[in-house]
Tab-separated table of C-alpha atoms and ligand atoms in Angstrom:
chain	number	residue	atom	x	y	z
R	807	MET	CA	-8.400	-0.995	-13.632
R	808	ARG	CA	-5.329	0.212	-11.620
R	809	ILE	CA	-2.778	2.429	-12.896
R	810	THR	CA	0.516	-0.163	-12.642
R	811	VAL	CA	3.889	0.015	-12.984
R	812	VAL	CA	3.900	-0.226	-16.722
R	813	ASP	CA	1.678	2.978	-16.691
R	814	LEU	CA	4.967	4.828	-14.580
R	815	PHE	CA	7.723	3.995	-17.124
R	816	GLU	CA	5.135	4.584	-20.163
R	817	LYS	CA	4.644	8.121	-18.619
R	818	LYS	CA	8.724	8.165	-18.211
R	819	LYS	CA	9.132	7.636	-21.683
R	820	GLU	CA	6.759	10.401	-22.637
R	821	LYS	CA	7.791	13.095	-20.539
R	822	ARG	CA	4.382	13.071	-18.541
R	823	LYS	CA	4.787	13.962	-14.863
R	824	ILE	CA	3.732	11.232	-12.570
R	825	THR	CA	1.754	12.691	-9.708
R	826	MET	CA	1.492	10.951	-5.954
R	827	LEU	CA	0.498	12.650	-2.685
R	828	THR	CA	0.231	10.303	0.917
R	829	ALA	CA	-3.285	9.326	1.883
R	830	TYR	CA	-3.974	7.104	5.480
R	831	ASP	CA	-7.630	7.121	5.516
R	832	TYR	CA	-10.866	7.422	3.605
R	833	PRO	CA	-11.872	10.695	3.416
R	834	PHE	CA	-8.377	11.467	2.004
R	835	ALA	CA	-8.102	8.595	-0.344
R	836	SER	CA	-10.646	8.987	-1.661
R	837	LEU	CA	-9.884	12.792	-2.563
R	838	VAL	CA	-6.643	12.203	-4.343
R	839	GLU	CA	-8.209	9.236	-6.334
R	840	GLU	CA	-11.160	11.314	-7.606
R	841	ALA	CA	-8.434	14.462	-8.127
R	842	GLY	CA	-7.170	11.849	-10.650
R	843	LEU	CA	-3.930	11.299	-9.221
R	844	ASP	CA	-1.673	8.507	-10.120
R	845	MET	CA	-0.118	7.045	-7.052
R	846	ILE	CA	-0.989	7.351	-3.236
R	847	LEU	CA	1.481	6.453	-0.951
R	848	VAL	CA	0.711	5.340	2.497
R	849	GLY	CA	3.895	6.479	3.834
R	850	ASP	CA	5.471	5.996	7.516
R	851	SER	CA	4.752	9.773	7.995
R	852	LEU	CA	1.451	8.538	9.411
R	853	SER	CA	3.322	8.333	12.294
R	854	MET	CA	3.912	12.005	12.272
R	855	VAL	CA	1.328	13.388	11.041
R	856	VAL	CA	-1.494	11.357	11.994
R	857	GLN	CA	-0.241	9.701	15.271
R	858	GLY	CA	2.046	12.954	16.205
R	859	ASN	CA	5.015	10.884	16.671
R	860	GLU	CA	8.480	13.049	16.398
R	861	THR	CA	9.884	10.760	13.647
R	862	THR	CA	9.014	8.070	11.599
R	863	LEU	CA	10.231	5.257	13.859
R	864	PRO	CA	7.451	4.163	15.909
R	865	VAL	CA	4.692	3.205	13.030
R	866	THR	CA	4.432	-0.935	13.209
R	867	MET	CA	3.587	-2.856	10.402
R	868	GLU	CA	-0.142	-3.630	11.924
R	869	GLU	CA	-0.470	0.140	12.153
R	870	MET	CA	0.547	0.290	8.313
R	871	ILE	CA	-1.506	-2.569	7.217
R	872	TYR	CA	-4.333	-0.754	8.126
R	873	HIS	CA	-4.279	2.253	6.881
R	874	THR	CA	-3.362	0.499	3.363
R	875	LYS	CA	-6.319	-1.528	3.821
R	876	ILE	CA	-8.354	1.696	4.482
R	877	VAL	CA	-6.837	3.424	1.533
R	878	VAL	CA	-7.434	0.598	-0.810
R	879	LYS	CA	-11.032	0.363	-0.056
R	880	ALA	CA	-11.495	3.855	-0.982
R	881	THR	CA	-9.850	4.045	-4.303
R	882	LYS	CA	-10.244	1.941	-7.673
R	883	ARG	CA	-7.904	3.519	-10.107
R	884	VAL	CA	-4.855	5.349	-8.101
R	885	MET	CA	-1.860	2.458	-7.616
R	886	VAL	CA	-1.124	2.340	-4.030
R	887	VAL	CA	2.331	1.575	-2.522
R	888	ALA	CA	2.585	0.908	1.219
R	889	ASP	CA	5.383	2.069	3.591
R	890	MET	CA	7.784	-0.400	4.862
R	891	PRO	CA	7.887	0.819	8.455
R	892	PHE	CA	11.836	1.375	10.419
R	893	MET	CA	12.449	-2.218	11.294
R	894	SER	CA	10.121	-3.851	8.902
R	895	TYR	CA	12.760	-5.008	6.535
R	896	GLN	CA	16.228	-3.975	7.790
R	897	VAL	CA	16.886	-7.479	9.986
R	898	SER	CA	17.201	-9.789	7.275
R	899	VAL	CA	15.879	-10.439	3.382
R	900	GLU	CA	13.528	-13.121	4.461
R	901	GLU	CA	11.620	-11.026	7.087
R	902	ALA	CA	12.005	-7.721	4.302
R	903	ILE	CA	10.180	-10.713	1.898
R	904	ARG	CA	7.942	-12.177	4.514
R	905	ASN	CA	6.853	-7.825	5.267
R	906	ALA	CA	6.487	-6.817	1.883
R	907	GLY	CA	4.111	-9.726	1.306
R	908	ARG	CA	1.929	-8.863	4.143
R	909	LEU	CA	1.501	-5.299	2.753
R	910	VAL	CA	0.165	-6.851	-0.447
R	911	LYS	CA	-1.529	-9.626	0.539
R	912	GLU	CA	-3.466	-8.063	3.263
R	913	GLY	CA	-3.515	-4.411	3.332
R	914	GLY	CA	-3.829	-4.836	-0.957
R	915	ALA	CA	-0.778	-2.500	-1.659
R	916	GLN	CA	0.257	-2.613	-5.243
R	917	ALA	CA	3.861	-2.025	-4.317
R	918	VAL	CA	6.238	-0.970	-1.410
R	919	LYS	CA	8.087	1.543	-0.585
R	920	LEU	CA	12.010	1.116	1.218
R	921	GLU	CA	14.416	3.176	2.183
R	922	GLY	CA	18.306	2.995	1.494
R	923	GLY	CA	20.721	2.388	-0.747
R	924	ARG	CA	23.740	-0.145	-0.986
R	925	GLU	CA	22.712	-1.616	2.072
R	926	ILE	CA	19.189	-2.904	1.080
R	927	ILE	CA	20.094	-5.019	-1.986
R	928	ASN	CA	19.640	-8.211	-0.890
R	929	HIS	CA	16.354	-7.021	0.390
R	930	VAL	CA	15.110	-5.446	-2.962
R	931	LYS	CA	16.389	-8.091	-4.907
R	932	GLY	CA	14.304	-10.427	-2.526
R	933	ILE	CA	11.131	-8.721	-2.876
R	934	THR	CA	11.451	-8.529	-6.784
R	935	GLU	CA	12.396	-11.994	-7.046
R	936	ALA	CA	8.664	-12.906	-5.047
R	937	GLU	CA	7.160	-10.854	-7.489
R	938	ILE	CA	6.347	-7.262	-5.326
R	939	PRO	CA	7.471	-3.942	-6.596
R	940	VAL	CA	9.463	-2.334	-5.063
R	941	ILE	CA	10.100	1.900	-5.025
R	942	GLY	CA	13.379	2.791	-3.935
R	943	HIS	CA	14.084	5.969	-1.256
R	944	LEU	CA	17.297	7.879	-1.799
R	945	GLY	CA	18.684	11.108	-0.145
R	946	LEU	CA	17.219	12.454	2.872
R	947	THR	CA	15.560	9.111	4.361
R	948	PRO	CA	13.704	9.813	7.341
R	949	GLN	CA	14.045	6.560	9.190
R	950	ALA	CA	18.196	7.158	9.118
R	951	VAL	CA	17.005	10.383	11.413
R	952	LEU	CA	19.133	9.720	14.213
R	953	ARG	CA	22.261	8.962	12.302
R	954	MET	CA	21.848	11.351	9.871
R	955	GLY	CA	21.196	14.408	13.085
R	956	GLY	CA	17.863	15.661	11.660
R	957	TYR	CA	15.868	16.389	8.520
R	958	LYS	CA	18.386	17.539	6.154
R	959	LEU	CA	19.511	18.343	2.836
R	960	GLN	CA	21.572	15.012	1.342
R	961	GLY	CA	24.136	14.892	-1.846
R	962	LYS	CA	25.660	18.395	-1.243
R	963	VAL	CA	29.482	17.521	-0.801
R	964	PRO	CA	30.405	15.345	-3.965
R	965	GLU	CA	31.720	11.795	-2.194
R	966	GLN	CA	27.524	11.983	-0.628
R	967	ALA	CA	26.655	12.836	-4.245
R	968	LYS	CA	28.568	10.262	-6.142
R	969	ARG	CA	27.049	7.608	-3.224
R	970	ILE	CA	23.880	8.776	-4.078
R	971	LYS	CA	24.002	8.100	-7.894
R	972	GLU	CA	26.082	5.251	-7.332
R	973	ASP	CA	22.898	3.743	-5.147
R	974	ALA	CA	19.967	4.795	-7.545
R	975	LEU	CA	21.738	2.396	-10.128
R	976	ARG	CA	22.099	-0.436	-8.124
R	977	LEU	CA	18.481	0.129	-6.922
R	978	GLN	CA	17.585	-0.260	-10.462
R	979	ASP	CA	19.961	-3.125	-11.019
R	980	ALA	CA	18.720	-4.807	-7.985
R	981	GLY	CA	14.643	-4.404	-9.899
R	982	ALA	CA	13.323	-1.098	-8.240
R	983	VAL	CA	10.336	0.144	-10.303
R	984	ALA	CA	11.147	3.538	-9.620
R	985	ILE	CA	12.717	6.115	-6.901
R	986	VAL	CA	11.580	8.585	-4.285
R	987	LEU	CA	14.389	11.244	-4.008
R	988	GLU	CA	13.935	13.518	-1.043
R	989	VAL	CA	15.950	16.508	-0.483
R	990	ILE	CA	18.821	17.071	-2.550
R	991	PRO	CA	19.726	19.507	-4.819
R	992	ALA	CA	17.865	19.670	-8.162
R	993	GLU	CA	20.843	19.319	-10.487
R	994	LEU	CA	21.745	15.998	-9.020
R	995	ALA	CA	18.473	14.849	-8.735
R	996	LYS	CA	18.384	15.727	-13.108
R	997	GLU	CA	21.603	14.123	-13.506
R	998	ILE	CA	19.751	10.678	-11.630
R	999	THR	CA	16.898	11.328	-13.879
R	1000	GLU	CA	18.421	10.998	-17.217
R	1001	ASN	CA	20.415	8.193	-16.149
R	1002	LEU	CA	17.325	6.018	-15.148
R	1003	GLU	CA	15.033	4.092	-17.403
R	1004	ILE	CA	12.565	3.654	-13.827
R	1005	PRO	CA	11.218	7.050	-13.573
R	1006	THR	CA	12.342	9.394	-10.249
R	1007	ILE	CA	9.576	10.739	-8.142
R	1008	GLY	CA	10.803	14.084	-6.087
R	1009	ILE	CA	10.359	15.585	-2.755
R	1010	GLY	CA	12.500	18.632	-2.410
R	1011	ALA	CA	14.176	17.221	-5.228
R	1012	GLY	CA	13.362	20.311	-7.474
R	1013	PRO	CA	11.454	19.888	-11.373
R	1014	HIS	CA	13.791	17.226	-13.221
R	1015	CYS	CA	12.240	14.533	-11.708
R	1016	ASP	CA	9.557	12.306	-13.571
R	1017	GLY	CA	7.026	13.097	-11.106
R	1018	GLN	CA	6.514	14.738	-7.509
R	1019	VAL	CA	5.202	13.814	-4.215
R	1020	LEU	CA	4.117	15.309	-1.705
R	1021	VAL	CA	2.976	14.188	2.071
R	1022	ILE	CA	-0.814	15.334	2.106
R	1023	HIS	CA	-1.768	17.512	5.444
R	1024	ASP	CA	1.239	19.696	4.510
R	1025	LEU	CA	-0.417	20.610	1.064
R	1026	LEU	CA	-3.519	21.564	2.311
R	1027	GLY	CA	-1.715	23.202	5.575
R	1028	LEU	CA	-2.872	20.335	8.146
R	1029	PHE	CA	0.477	19.959	9.865
R	1030	GLU	CA	1.188	22.737	12.350
R	1031	ARG	CA	4.671	21.500	13.889
R	1032	PHE	CA	7.306	22.408	10.961
R	1033	THR	CA	6.635	22.870	6.892
R	1034	PRO	CA	10.028	22.465	5.478
R	1035	LYS	CA	11.058	24.786	2.498
R	1036	PHE	CA	9.989	22.194	0.200
R	1037	VAL	CA	6.293	22.124	0.890
R	1038	LYS	CA	3.806	24.313	-1.034
R	1039	LYS	CA	0.678	24.359	1.240
R	1040	TYR	CA	-1.958	24.715	-1.350
R	1041	THR	CA	-4.442	26.007	1.558
R	1042	ASN	CA	-5.122	26.119	4.931
R	1043	LEU	CA	-7.337	23.907	6.277
R	1044	ARG	CA	-6.344	24.163	9.457
R	1045	GLU	CA	-7.398	27.413	9.881
R	1046	GLU	CA	-10.413	27.189	8.078
R	1047	ALA	CA	-11.285	23.635	10.633
R	1048	LEU	CA	-10.509	25.649	13.431
R	1049	LEU	CA	-13.064	28.981	12.119
R	1050	ALA	CA	-15.819	26.298	11.673
R	1051	ILE	CA	-15.223	24.537	15.300
R	1052	ARG	CA	-14.560	27.701	17.306
R	1053	LYS	CA	-18.509	28.704	15.518
R	1054	TYR	CA	-20.098	25.621	16.054
R	1055	LYS	CA	-19.370	26.027	20.192
R	1056	GLU	CA	-20.306	29.384	19.998
R	1057	GLU	CA	-23.418	28.732	18.400
R	1058	VAL	CA	-24.074	25.808	21.090
R	1059	GLU	CA	-23.697	28.132	23.739
R	1060	SER	CA	-25.573	30.706	22.950
R	1061	GLY	CA	-28.300	27.961	21.683
R	1062	LYS	CA	-28.212	29.001	18.059
R	1063	PHE	CA	-27.651	25.785	17.232
R	1064	PRO	CA	-29.769	23.330	16.478
R	1065	ASP	CA	-32.110	25.848	15.068
R	1066	GLU	CA	-35.418	24.717	13.672
R	1067	THR	CA	-34.263	23.198	10.471
R	1068	HIS	CA	-31.752	20.766	12.200
R	1069	SER	CA	-34.487	19.372	14.510
R	1070	PHE	CA	-37.065	17.453	14.077
I	2121	KIV	O1	6.090	8.175	4.665
I	2121	KIV	C1	6.209	9.530	3.310
I	2121	KIV	O2	5.316	10.238	3.223
I	2121	KIV	C2	7.189	9.330	2.614
I	2121	KIV	C3	6.994	10.562	1.690
I	2121	KIV	C4	7.994	12.096	2.051
I	2121	KIV	C5	8.144	10.437	0.049
I	2121	KIV	O3	8.211	8.535	2.295
């Protein structure tokens, strides 16, 4: 049986931290499952860390469904959340419900995640009324990078902080089952977490959230273009992989590989 939203609520009540990482394919999803985390986010960060785009904007619904299917196939226990990509929900409530439905029905996701606050409240209500669990996303919302002018700390000034706090309550009232808080001051995340009945999952939002999420390519040291302050690289797989690939090249060129043990 997979982890469900009920388990997330219990974890919040019992003050046990929720663990979440992104994954986009079979090998990484099976590693996250085997390591015993609660949730996988098939994030639209796929656009940047897998497809090599500058932003999260280009990734499509078809691509999100494709990757969600693979992650679901690779796992049995972890809860799989699919990101709704840019322009799959903004245009209308009806389109948002239809696309959320596709991520669940075709992709096999157990929940969907949408970025934004008051401007998407009716979308969150509509998707929730279609019996699909919705996770909100406030603070730095990467799909708004053009308006925000970069990936910057949000909620620093009092009006911004007030807006984020109000939006968190509105999302909860609209039926959201959890909220991702990205790149906001730790004290603001603490206040929001204490005010909400639903769990918060932080990324660059300090230690007081009910759970944490990171992009798996960041944690493993596989994304080389930039490293935000909030990322902790637990290893440097890119360096390790480069060493291995260079060694293979050398050995093929020198005739050392394949040797007898790797031949028939
Ligand atoms: O797409 C993603 O990976 C995300 C996380 C950064 C929360 O939305």
